[in-house]
mmCIF file of C-alpha atoms and ligand atoms in Angstrom:
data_model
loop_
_atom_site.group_PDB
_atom_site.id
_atom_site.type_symbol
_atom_site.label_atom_id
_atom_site.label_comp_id
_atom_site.label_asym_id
_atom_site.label_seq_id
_atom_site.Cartn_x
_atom_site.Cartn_y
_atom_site.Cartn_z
ATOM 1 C CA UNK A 319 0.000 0.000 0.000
ATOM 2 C CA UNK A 320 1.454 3.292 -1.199
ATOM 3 C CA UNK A 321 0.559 5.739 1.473
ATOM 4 C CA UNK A 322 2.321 9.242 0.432
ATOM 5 C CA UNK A 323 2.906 12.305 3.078
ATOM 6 C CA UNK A 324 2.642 16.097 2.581
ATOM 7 C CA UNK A 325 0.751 15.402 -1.373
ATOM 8 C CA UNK A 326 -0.617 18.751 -2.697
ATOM 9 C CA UNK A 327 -4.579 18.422 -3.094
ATOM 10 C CA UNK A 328 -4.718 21.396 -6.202
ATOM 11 C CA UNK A 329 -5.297 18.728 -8.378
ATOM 12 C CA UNK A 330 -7.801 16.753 -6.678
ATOM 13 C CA UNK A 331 -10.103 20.265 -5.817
ATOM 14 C CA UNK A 332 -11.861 21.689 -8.984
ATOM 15 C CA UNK A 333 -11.224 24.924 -7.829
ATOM 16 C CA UNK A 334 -7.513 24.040 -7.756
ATOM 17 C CA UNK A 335 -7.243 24.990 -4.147
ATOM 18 C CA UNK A 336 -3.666 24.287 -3.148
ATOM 19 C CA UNK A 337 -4.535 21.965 0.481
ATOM 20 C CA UNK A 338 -2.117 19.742 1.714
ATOM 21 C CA UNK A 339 -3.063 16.180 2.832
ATOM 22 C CA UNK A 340 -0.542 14.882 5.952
ATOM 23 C CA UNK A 341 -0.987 11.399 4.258
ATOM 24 C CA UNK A 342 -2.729 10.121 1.302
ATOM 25 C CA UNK A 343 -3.518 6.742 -0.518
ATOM 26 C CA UNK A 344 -4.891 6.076 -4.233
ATOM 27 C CA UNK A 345 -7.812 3.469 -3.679
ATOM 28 C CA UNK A 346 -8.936 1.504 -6.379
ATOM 29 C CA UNK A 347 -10.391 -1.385 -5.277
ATOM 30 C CA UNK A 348 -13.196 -2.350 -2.324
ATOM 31 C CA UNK A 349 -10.874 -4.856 -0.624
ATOM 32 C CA UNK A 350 -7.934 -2.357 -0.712
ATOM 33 C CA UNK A 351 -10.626 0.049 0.912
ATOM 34 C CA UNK A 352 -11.076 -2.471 3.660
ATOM 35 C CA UNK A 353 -7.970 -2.460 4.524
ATOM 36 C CA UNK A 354 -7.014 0.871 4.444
ATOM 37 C CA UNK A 355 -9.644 1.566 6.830
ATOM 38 C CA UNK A 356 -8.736 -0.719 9.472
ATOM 39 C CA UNK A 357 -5.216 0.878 9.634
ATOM 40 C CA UNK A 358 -4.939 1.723 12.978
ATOM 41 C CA UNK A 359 -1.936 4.326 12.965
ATOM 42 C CA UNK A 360 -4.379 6.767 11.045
ATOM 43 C CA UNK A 361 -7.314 7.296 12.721
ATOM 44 C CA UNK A 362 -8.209 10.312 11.325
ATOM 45 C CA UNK A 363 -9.828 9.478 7.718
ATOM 46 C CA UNK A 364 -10.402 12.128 4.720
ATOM 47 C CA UNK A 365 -12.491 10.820 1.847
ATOM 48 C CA UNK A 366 -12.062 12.891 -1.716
ATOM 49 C CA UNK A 367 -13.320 11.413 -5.085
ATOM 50 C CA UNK A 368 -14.153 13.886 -7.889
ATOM 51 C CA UNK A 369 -13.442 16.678 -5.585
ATOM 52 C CA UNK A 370 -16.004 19.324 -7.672
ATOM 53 C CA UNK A 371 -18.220 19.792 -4.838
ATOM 54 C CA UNK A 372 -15.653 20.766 -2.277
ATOM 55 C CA UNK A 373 -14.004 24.024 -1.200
ATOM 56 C CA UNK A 374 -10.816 23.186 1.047
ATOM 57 C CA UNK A 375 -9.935 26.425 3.445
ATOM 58 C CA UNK A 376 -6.675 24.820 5.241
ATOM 59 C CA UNK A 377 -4.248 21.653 5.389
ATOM 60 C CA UNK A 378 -5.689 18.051 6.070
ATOM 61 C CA UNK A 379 -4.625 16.644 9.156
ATOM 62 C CA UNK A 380 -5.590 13.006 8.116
ATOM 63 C CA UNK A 381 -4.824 10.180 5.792
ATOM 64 C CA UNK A 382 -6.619 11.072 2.725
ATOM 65 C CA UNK A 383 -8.172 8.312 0.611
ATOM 66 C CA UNK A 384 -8.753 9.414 -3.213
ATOM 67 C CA UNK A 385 -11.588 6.970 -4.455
ATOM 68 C CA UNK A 386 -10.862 6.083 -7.688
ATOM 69 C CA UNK A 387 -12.267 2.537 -8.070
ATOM 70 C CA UNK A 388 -13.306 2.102 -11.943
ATOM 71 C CA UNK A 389 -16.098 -0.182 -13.976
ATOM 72 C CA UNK A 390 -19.446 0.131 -15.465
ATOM 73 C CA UNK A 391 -21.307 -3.393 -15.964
ATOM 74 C CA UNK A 392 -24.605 -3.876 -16.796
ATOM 75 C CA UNK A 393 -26.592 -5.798 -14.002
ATOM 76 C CA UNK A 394 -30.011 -6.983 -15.916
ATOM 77 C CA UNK A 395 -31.636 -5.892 -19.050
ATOM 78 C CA UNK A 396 -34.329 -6.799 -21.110
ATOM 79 C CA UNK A 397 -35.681 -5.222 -24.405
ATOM 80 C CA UNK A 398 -36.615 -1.873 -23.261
ATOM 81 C CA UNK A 399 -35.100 -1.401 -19.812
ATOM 82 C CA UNK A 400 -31.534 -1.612 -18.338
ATOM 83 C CA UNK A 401 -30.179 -1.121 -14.789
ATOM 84 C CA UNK A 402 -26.143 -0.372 -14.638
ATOM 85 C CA UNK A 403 -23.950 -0.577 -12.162
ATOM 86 C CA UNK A 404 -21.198 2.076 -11.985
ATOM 87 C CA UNK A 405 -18.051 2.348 -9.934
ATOM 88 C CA UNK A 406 -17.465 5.528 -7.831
ATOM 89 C CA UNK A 407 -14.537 6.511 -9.017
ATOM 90 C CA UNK A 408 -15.643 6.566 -12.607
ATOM 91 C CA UNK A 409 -15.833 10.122 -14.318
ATOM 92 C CA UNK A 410 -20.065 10.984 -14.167
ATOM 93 C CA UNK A 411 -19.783 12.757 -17.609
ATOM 94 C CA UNK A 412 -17.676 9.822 -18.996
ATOM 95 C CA UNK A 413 -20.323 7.756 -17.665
ATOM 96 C CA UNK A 414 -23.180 9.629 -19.157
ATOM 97 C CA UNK A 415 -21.167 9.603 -22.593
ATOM 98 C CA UNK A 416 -21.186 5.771 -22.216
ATOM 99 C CA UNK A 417 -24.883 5.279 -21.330
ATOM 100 C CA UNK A 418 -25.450 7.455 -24.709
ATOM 101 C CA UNK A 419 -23.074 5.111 -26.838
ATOM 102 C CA UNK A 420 -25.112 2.641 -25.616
ATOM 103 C CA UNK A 421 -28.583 3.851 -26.286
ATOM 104 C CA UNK A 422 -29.458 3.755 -22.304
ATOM 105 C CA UNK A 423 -31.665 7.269 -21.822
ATOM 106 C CA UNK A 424 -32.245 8.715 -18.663
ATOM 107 C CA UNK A 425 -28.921 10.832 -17.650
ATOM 108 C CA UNK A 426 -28.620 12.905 -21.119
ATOM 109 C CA UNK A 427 -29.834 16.248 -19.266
ATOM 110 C CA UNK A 428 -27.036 15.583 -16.750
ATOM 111 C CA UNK A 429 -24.600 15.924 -19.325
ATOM 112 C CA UNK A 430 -21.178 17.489 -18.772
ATOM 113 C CA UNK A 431 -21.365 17.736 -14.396
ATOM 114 C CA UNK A 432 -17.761 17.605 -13.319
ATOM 115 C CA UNK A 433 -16.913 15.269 -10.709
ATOM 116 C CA UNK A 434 -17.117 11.299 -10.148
ATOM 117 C CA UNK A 435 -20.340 9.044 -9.839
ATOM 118 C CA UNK A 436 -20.028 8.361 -6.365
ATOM 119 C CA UNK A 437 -20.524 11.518 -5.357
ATOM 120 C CA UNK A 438 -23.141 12.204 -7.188
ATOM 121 C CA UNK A 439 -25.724 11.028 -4.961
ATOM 122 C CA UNK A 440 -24.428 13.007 -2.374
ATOM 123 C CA UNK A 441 -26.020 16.228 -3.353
ATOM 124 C CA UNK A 442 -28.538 14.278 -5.786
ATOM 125 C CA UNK A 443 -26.866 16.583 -8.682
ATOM 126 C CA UNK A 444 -29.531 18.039 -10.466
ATOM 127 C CA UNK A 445 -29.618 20.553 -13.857
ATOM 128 C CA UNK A 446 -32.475 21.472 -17.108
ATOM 129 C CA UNK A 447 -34.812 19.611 -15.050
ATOM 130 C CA UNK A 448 -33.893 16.175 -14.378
ATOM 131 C CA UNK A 449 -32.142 15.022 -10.412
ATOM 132 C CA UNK A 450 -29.796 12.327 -9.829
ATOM 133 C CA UNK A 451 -32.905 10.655 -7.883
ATOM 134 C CA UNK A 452 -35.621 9.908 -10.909
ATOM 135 C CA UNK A 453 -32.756 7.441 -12.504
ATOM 136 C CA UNK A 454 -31.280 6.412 -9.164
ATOM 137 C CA UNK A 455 -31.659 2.673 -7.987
ATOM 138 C CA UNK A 456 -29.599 2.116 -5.465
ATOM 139 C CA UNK A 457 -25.896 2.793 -4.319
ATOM 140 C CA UNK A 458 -23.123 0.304 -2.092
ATOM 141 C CA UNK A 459 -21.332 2.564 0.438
ATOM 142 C CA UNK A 460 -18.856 0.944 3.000
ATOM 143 C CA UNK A 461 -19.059 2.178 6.477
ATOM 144 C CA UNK A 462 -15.673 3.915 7.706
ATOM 145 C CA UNK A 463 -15.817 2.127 11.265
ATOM 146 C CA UNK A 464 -16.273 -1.219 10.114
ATOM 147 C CA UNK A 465 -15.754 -1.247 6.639
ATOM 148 C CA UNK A 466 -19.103 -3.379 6.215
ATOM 149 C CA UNK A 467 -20.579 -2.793 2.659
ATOM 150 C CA UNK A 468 -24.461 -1.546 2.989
ATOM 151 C CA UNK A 469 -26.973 -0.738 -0.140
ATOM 152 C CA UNK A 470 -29.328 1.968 0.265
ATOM 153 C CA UNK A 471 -32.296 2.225 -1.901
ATOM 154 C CA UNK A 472 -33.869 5.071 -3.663
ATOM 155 C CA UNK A 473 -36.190 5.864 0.232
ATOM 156 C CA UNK A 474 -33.545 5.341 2.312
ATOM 157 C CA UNK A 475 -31.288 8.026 0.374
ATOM 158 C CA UNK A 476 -34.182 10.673 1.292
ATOM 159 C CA UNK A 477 -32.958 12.770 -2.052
ATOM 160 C CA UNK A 478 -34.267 16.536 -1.757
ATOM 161 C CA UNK A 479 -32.912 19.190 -3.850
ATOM 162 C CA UNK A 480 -29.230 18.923 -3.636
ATOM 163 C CA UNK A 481 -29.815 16.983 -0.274
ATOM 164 C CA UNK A 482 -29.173 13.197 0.851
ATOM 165 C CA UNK A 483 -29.212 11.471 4.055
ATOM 166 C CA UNK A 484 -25.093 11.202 2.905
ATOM 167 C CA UNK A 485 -25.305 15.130 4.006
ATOM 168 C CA UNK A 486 -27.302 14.793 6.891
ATOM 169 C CA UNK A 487 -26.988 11.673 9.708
ATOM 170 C CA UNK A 488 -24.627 9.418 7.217
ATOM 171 C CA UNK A 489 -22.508 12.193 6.989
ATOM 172 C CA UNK A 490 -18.750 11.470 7.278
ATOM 173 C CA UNK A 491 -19.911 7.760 8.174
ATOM 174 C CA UNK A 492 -19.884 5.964 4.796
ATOM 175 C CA UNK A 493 -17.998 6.090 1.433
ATOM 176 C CA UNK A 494 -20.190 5.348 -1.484
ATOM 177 C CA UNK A 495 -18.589 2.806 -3.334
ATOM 178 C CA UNK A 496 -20.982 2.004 -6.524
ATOM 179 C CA UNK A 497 -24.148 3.192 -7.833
ATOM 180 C CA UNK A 498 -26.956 1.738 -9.791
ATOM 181 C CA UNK A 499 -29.486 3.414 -12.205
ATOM 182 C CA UNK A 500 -32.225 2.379 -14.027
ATOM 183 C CA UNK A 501 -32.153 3.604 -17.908
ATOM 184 C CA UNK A 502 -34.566 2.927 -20.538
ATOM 185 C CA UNK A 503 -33.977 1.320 -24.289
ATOM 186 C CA UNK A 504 -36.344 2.718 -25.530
ATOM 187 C CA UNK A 505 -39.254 4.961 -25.502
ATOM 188 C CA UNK A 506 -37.057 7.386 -23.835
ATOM 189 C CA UNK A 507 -38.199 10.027 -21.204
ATOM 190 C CA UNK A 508 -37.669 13.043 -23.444
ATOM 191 C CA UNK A 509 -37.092 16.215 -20.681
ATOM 192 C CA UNK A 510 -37.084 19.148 -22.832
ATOM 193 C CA UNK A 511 -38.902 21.303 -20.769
ATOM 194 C CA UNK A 512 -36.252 23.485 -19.512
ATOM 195 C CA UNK A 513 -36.533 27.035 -21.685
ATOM 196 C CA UNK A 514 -32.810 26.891 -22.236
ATOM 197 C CA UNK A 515 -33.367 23.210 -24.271
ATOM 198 C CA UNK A 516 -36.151 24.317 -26.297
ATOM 199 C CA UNK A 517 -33.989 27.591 -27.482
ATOM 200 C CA UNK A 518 -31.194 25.340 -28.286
ATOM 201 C CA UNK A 519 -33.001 22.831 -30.266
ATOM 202 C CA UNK A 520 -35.261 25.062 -31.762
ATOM 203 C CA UNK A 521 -32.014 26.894 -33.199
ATOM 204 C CA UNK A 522 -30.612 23.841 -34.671
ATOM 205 C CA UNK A 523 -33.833 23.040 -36.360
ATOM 206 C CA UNK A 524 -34.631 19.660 -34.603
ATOM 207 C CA UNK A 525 -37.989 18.735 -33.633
ATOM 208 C CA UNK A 526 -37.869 15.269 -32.565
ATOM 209 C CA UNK A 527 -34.947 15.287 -30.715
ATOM 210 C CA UNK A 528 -32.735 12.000 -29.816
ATOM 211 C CA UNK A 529 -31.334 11.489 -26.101
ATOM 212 C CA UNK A 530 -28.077 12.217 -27.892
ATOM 213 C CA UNK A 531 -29.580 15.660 -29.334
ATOM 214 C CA UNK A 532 -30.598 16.161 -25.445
ATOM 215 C CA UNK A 533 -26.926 16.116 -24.271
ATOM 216 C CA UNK A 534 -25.653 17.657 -27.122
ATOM 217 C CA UNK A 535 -27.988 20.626 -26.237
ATOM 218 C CA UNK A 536 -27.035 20.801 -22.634
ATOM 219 C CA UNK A 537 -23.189 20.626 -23.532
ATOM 220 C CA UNK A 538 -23.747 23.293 -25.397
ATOM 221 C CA UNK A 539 -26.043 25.200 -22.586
ATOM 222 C CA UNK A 540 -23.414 24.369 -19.893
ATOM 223 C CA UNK A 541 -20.355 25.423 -22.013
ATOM 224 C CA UNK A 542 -22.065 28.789 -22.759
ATOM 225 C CA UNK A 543 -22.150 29.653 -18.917
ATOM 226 C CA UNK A 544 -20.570 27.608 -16.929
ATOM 227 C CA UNK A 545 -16.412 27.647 -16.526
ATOM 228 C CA UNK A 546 -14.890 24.541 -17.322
ATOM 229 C CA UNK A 547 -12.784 23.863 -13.995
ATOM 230 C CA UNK A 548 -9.699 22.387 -15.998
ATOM 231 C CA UNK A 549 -9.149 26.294 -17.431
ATOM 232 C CA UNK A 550 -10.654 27.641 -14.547
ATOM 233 C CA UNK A 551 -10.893 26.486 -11.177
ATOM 234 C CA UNK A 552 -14.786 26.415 -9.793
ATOM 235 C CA UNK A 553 -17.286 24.504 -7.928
ATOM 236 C CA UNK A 554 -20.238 24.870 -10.034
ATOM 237 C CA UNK A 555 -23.219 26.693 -8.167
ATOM 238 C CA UNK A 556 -21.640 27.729 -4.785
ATOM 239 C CA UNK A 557 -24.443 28.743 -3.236
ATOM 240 C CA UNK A 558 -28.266 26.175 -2.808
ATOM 241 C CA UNK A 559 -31.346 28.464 -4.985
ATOM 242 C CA UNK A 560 -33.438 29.801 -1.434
ATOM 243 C CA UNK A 561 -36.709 29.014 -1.120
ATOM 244 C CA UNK A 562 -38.944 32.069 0.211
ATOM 245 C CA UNK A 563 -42.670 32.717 1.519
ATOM 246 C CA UNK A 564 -45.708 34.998 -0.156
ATOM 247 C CA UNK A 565 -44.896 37.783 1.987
ATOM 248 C CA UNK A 566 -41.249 38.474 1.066
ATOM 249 C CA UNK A 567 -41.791 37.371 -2.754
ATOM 250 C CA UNK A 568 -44.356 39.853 -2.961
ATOM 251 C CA UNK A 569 -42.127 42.199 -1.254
ATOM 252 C CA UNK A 570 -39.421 41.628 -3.700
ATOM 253 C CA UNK A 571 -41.484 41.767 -6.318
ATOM 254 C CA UNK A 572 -42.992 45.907 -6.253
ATOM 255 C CA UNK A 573 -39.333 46.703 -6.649
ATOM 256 C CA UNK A 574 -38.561 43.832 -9.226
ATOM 257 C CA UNK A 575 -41.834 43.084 -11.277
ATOM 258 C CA UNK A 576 -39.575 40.932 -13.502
ATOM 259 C CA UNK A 577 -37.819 38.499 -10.610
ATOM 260 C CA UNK A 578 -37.070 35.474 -12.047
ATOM 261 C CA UNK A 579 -39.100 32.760 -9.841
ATOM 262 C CA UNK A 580 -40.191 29.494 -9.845
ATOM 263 C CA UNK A 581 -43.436 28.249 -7.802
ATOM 264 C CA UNK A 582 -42.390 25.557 -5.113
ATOM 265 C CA UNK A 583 -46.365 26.003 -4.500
ATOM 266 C CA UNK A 584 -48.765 28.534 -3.505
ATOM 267 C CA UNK A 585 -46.749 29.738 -0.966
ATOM 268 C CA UNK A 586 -43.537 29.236 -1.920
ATOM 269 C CA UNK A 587 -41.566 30.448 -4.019
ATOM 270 C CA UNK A 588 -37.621 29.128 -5.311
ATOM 271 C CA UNK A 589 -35.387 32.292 -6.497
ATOM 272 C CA UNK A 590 -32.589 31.790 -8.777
ATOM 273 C CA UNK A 591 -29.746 32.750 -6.320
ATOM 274 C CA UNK A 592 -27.607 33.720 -8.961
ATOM 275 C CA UNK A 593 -30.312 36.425 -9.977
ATOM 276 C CA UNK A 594 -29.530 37.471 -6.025
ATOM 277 C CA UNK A 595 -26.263 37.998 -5.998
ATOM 278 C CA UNK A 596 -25.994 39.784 -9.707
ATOM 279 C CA UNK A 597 -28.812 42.377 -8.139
ATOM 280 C CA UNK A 598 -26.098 42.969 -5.376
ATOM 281 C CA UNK A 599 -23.277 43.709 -7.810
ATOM 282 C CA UNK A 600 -20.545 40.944 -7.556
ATOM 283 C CA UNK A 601 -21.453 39.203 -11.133
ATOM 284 C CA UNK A 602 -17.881 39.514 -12.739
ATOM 285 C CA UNK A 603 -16.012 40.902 -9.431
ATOM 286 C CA UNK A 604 -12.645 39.708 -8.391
ATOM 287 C CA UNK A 605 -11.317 40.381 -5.312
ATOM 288 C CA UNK A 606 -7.384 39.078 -6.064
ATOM 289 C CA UNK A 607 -7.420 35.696 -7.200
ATOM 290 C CA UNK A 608 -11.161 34.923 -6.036
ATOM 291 C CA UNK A 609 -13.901 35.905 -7.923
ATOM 292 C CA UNK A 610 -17.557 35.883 -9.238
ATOM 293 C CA UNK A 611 -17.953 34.314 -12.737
ATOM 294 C CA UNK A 612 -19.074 37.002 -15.297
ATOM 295 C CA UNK A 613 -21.602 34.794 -17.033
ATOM 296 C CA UNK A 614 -23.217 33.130 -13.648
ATOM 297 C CA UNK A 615 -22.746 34.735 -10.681
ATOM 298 C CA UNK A 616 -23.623 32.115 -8.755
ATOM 299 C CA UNK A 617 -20.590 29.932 -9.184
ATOM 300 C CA UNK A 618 -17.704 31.508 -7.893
ATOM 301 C CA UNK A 619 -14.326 30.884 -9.772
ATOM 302 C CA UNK A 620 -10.713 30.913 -8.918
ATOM 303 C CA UNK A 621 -8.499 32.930 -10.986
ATOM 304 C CA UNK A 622 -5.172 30.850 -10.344
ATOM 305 C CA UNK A 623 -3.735 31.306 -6.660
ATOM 306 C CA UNK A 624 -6.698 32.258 -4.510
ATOM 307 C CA UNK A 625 -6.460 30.145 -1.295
ATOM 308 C CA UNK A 626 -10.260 28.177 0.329
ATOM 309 C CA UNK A 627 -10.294 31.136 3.127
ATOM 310 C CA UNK A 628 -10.076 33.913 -0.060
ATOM 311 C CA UNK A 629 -13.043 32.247 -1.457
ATOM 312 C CA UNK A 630 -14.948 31.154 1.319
ATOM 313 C CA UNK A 631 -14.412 35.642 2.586
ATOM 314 C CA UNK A 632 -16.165 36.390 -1.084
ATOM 315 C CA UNK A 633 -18.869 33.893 -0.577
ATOM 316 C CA UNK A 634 -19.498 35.693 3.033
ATOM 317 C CA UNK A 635 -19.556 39.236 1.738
ATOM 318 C CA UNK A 636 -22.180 38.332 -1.176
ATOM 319 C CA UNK A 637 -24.025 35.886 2.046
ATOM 320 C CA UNK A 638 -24.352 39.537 3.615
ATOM 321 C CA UNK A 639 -25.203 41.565 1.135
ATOM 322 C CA UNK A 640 -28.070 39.761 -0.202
ATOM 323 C CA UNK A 641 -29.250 39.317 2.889
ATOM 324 C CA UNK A 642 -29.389 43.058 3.517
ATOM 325 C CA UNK A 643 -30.959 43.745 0.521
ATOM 326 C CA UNK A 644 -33.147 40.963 0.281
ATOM 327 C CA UNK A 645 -33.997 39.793 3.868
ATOM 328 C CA UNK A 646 -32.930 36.656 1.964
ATOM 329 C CA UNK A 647 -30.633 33.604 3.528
ATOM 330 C CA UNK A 648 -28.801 32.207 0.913
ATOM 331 C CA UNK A 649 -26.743 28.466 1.655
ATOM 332 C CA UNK A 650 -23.463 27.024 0.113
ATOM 333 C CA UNK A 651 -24.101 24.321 -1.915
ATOM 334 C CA UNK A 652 -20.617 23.585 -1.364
ATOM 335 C CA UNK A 653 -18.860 20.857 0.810
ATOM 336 C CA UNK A 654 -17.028 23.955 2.990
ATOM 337 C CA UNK A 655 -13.598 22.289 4.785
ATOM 338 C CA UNK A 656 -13.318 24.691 7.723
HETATM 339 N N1 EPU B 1460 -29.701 34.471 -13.271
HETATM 340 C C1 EPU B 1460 -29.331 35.788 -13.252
HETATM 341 N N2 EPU B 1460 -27.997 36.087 -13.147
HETATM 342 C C2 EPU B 1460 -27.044 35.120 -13.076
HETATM 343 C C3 EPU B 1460 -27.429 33.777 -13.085
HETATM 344 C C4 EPU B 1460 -28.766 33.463 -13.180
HETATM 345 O O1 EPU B 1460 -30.142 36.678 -13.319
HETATM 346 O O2 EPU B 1460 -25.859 35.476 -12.997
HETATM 347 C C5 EPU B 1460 -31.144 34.142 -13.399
HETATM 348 C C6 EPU B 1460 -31.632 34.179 -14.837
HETATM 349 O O3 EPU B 1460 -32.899 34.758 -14.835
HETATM 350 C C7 EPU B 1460 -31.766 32.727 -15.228
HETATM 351 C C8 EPU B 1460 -32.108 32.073 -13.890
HETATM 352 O O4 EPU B 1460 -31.373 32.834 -12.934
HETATM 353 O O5 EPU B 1460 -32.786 32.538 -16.149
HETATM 354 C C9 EPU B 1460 -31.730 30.625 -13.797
HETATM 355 O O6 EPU B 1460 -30.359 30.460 -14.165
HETATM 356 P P1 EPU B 1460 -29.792 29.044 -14.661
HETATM 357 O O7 EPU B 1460 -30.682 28.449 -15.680
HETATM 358 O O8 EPU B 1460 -28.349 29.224 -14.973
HETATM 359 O O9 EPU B 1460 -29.977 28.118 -13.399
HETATM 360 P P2 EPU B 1460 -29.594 28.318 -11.869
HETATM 361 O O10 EPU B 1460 -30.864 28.289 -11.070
HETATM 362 O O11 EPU B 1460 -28.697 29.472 -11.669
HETATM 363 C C10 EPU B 1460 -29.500 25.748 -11.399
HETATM 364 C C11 EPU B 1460 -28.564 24.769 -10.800
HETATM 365 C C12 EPU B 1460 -27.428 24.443 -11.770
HETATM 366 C C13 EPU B 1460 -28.051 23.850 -13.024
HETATM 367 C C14 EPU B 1460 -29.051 24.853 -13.609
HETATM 368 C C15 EPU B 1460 -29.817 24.277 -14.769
HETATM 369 C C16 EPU B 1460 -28.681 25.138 -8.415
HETATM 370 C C17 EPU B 1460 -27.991 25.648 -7.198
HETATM 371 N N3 EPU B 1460 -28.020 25.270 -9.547
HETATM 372 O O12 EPU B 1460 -28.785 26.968 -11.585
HETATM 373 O O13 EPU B 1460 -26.609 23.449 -11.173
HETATM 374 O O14 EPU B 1460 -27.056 23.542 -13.981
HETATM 375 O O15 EPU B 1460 -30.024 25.223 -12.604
HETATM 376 O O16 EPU B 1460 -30.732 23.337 -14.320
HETATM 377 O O17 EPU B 1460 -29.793 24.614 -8.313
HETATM 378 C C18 EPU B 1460 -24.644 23.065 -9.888
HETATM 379 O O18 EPU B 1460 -25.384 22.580 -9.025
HETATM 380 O O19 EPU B 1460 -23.397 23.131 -9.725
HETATM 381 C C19 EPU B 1460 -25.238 23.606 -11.102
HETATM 382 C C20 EPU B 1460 -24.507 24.207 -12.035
#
């Protein structure tokens, strides 16, 4: 067992935060995972896969384990349905690409989200209206104190928007090891709903889209807005869209008539939080190497050198701002390493 000491984490972050791990092991395989987690002279355990959903503010005290356990295998089929089996450390937009080669629908609007497949479930990623959870089967995670392997089904995950029992009581207690969704073979579940995938359909003239026209659409959605974190270091969204009541809707709304909104139900109402934070002035900012992207302000990007505490200070200051102008809370999607 290779374990290394004082490894640079910048290239395990997507926003490229430069972290030190005391000690850290490659894992790629579930018996090597065993192991490592009965080794007694490091009690103190750090877990980091895909890293995209994780903001690192200081040094890791602890043995980190990078799960990069690879294979995709198909577990039954029959002529229109399949469910797959994929290992956590496998790429999730590498995944999706193979689903697509093979026909399997179901993921296409989930094209091109950085990170690896077992963390997906973790947040239940979610984008152009499709979540992690209307696919999702089941997953394998391995608890850290007795490295037993456990499945939890599609109810015991309680999946809410970007929420997961894995951020709540399982927290820090298991490491997803596998997942399993079920895709179709045919008579896909077209999602086109989404304004954005309508516009970008419509404007290449295709009416009865594929699942592969789906993706293709979304690639292009994603890469219109969204940094790529390989030329620039970012976590997509940073911050969780708030949900807010009648009362302080309809405040916000005499002074914004045109607040984009979207109806939770009659009394509730989700905000786009980027919409938020643009109204308070930081879309495009940079405050030395942190900044606000100028396309989205909602994901916030780092220029080159910015260090977690840089970020995590501009992710404050536009916390307190909107709240002062908005009487609105607004909460980091982000895994925050304090
Ligand atoms: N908007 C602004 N200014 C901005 C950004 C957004 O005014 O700088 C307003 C616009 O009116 C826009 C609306 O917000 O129409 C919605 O923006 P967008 O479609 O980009 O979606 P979002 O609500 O900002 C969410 C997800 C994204 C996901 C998209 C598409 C969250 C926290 N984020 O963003 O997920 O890709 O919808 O479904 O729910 C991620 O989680 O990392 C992520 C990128």
């Amino acid at each position: 067992m290779n374990i290394q000491e004082n490894i640079s984490l910048k290239p395990y972050n997507t926003f490229g935060i430069d972290a030190k791990a005391r000690y850290f092991v490659e894992i790629t395989g579930l018996a090597q995972l065993q192991k490592v987690l009965e080794l007694k002279a490091y009690p103190n355990k750090f877990i980091i896969s895909g890293g995209s959903n994780l903001l690192l503010t200081k040094d890791i005290d602890a043995l980190v384990l990078h799960i990069n356990i690879k294979g995709k295998t198909v577990v039954e089929e029959d002529t229109e349905a399949v469910e797959v089996k994929v290992m956590a450390g496998e790429n999730w937009h590498g995944f999706v690409m193979w689903c697509l080669d093979n026909g399997y629908g179901g993921l296409e609007n989930l094209s091109l989200i950085p990170g690896n497949t077992g963390t997906a479930p973790i947040q239940n990623i979610g984008a152009y209206g499709v979540e992690l959870k209307d696919v999702f089967v089941s997953c394998a995670a391995m608890e850290i104190a007795t490295g037993e392997l456990i499945s939890f089904d599609l109810e015991a995950c309680e999946f809410g928007y970007r929420d997961s029992i894995f951020k709540r009581e399982a927290k820090n207690k298991y490491i997803i090891t596998s997942a399993n969704f079920g895709l179709t073979k045919k008579d896909h579940v077209l999602n086109t709903g989404y304004g954005a995938i309508e516009d970008e359909l419509r404007k290449k003239g295709i009416v009865y889209p594929t699942i592969r026209d789906i993706s293709n659409a979304v690639i292009a959605i994603r890469q219109s807005k969204l940094p790529d974190p390989k030329e620039l270091g970012n976590s997509g969204s940073f911050f969780k869209n708030p949900v807010i009541g009648r009362k302080k809707f309809d405040r916000i709304l005499k002074n914004h008539p045109k607040i984009p909104h979207y109806e939770v139900d009659e009394d509730q109402f989700k905000i786009p939080a980027g919409w938020l934070i643009e109204q308070c002035g930081f879309k495009g900012k940079r405050i030395g190497d942190a900044g606000v992207h100028e396309k989205q302000a909602l994901v916030l990007v780092n220029y080159g050198n910015a260090t977690g505490k840089e970020i995590l200070d501009l992710a404050t200051q536009i916390q307190q701002e909107v709240l002062k102008k908005f009487d609105v809370k607004i909460e980091p999607e982000v895994n925050i390493i304090r």
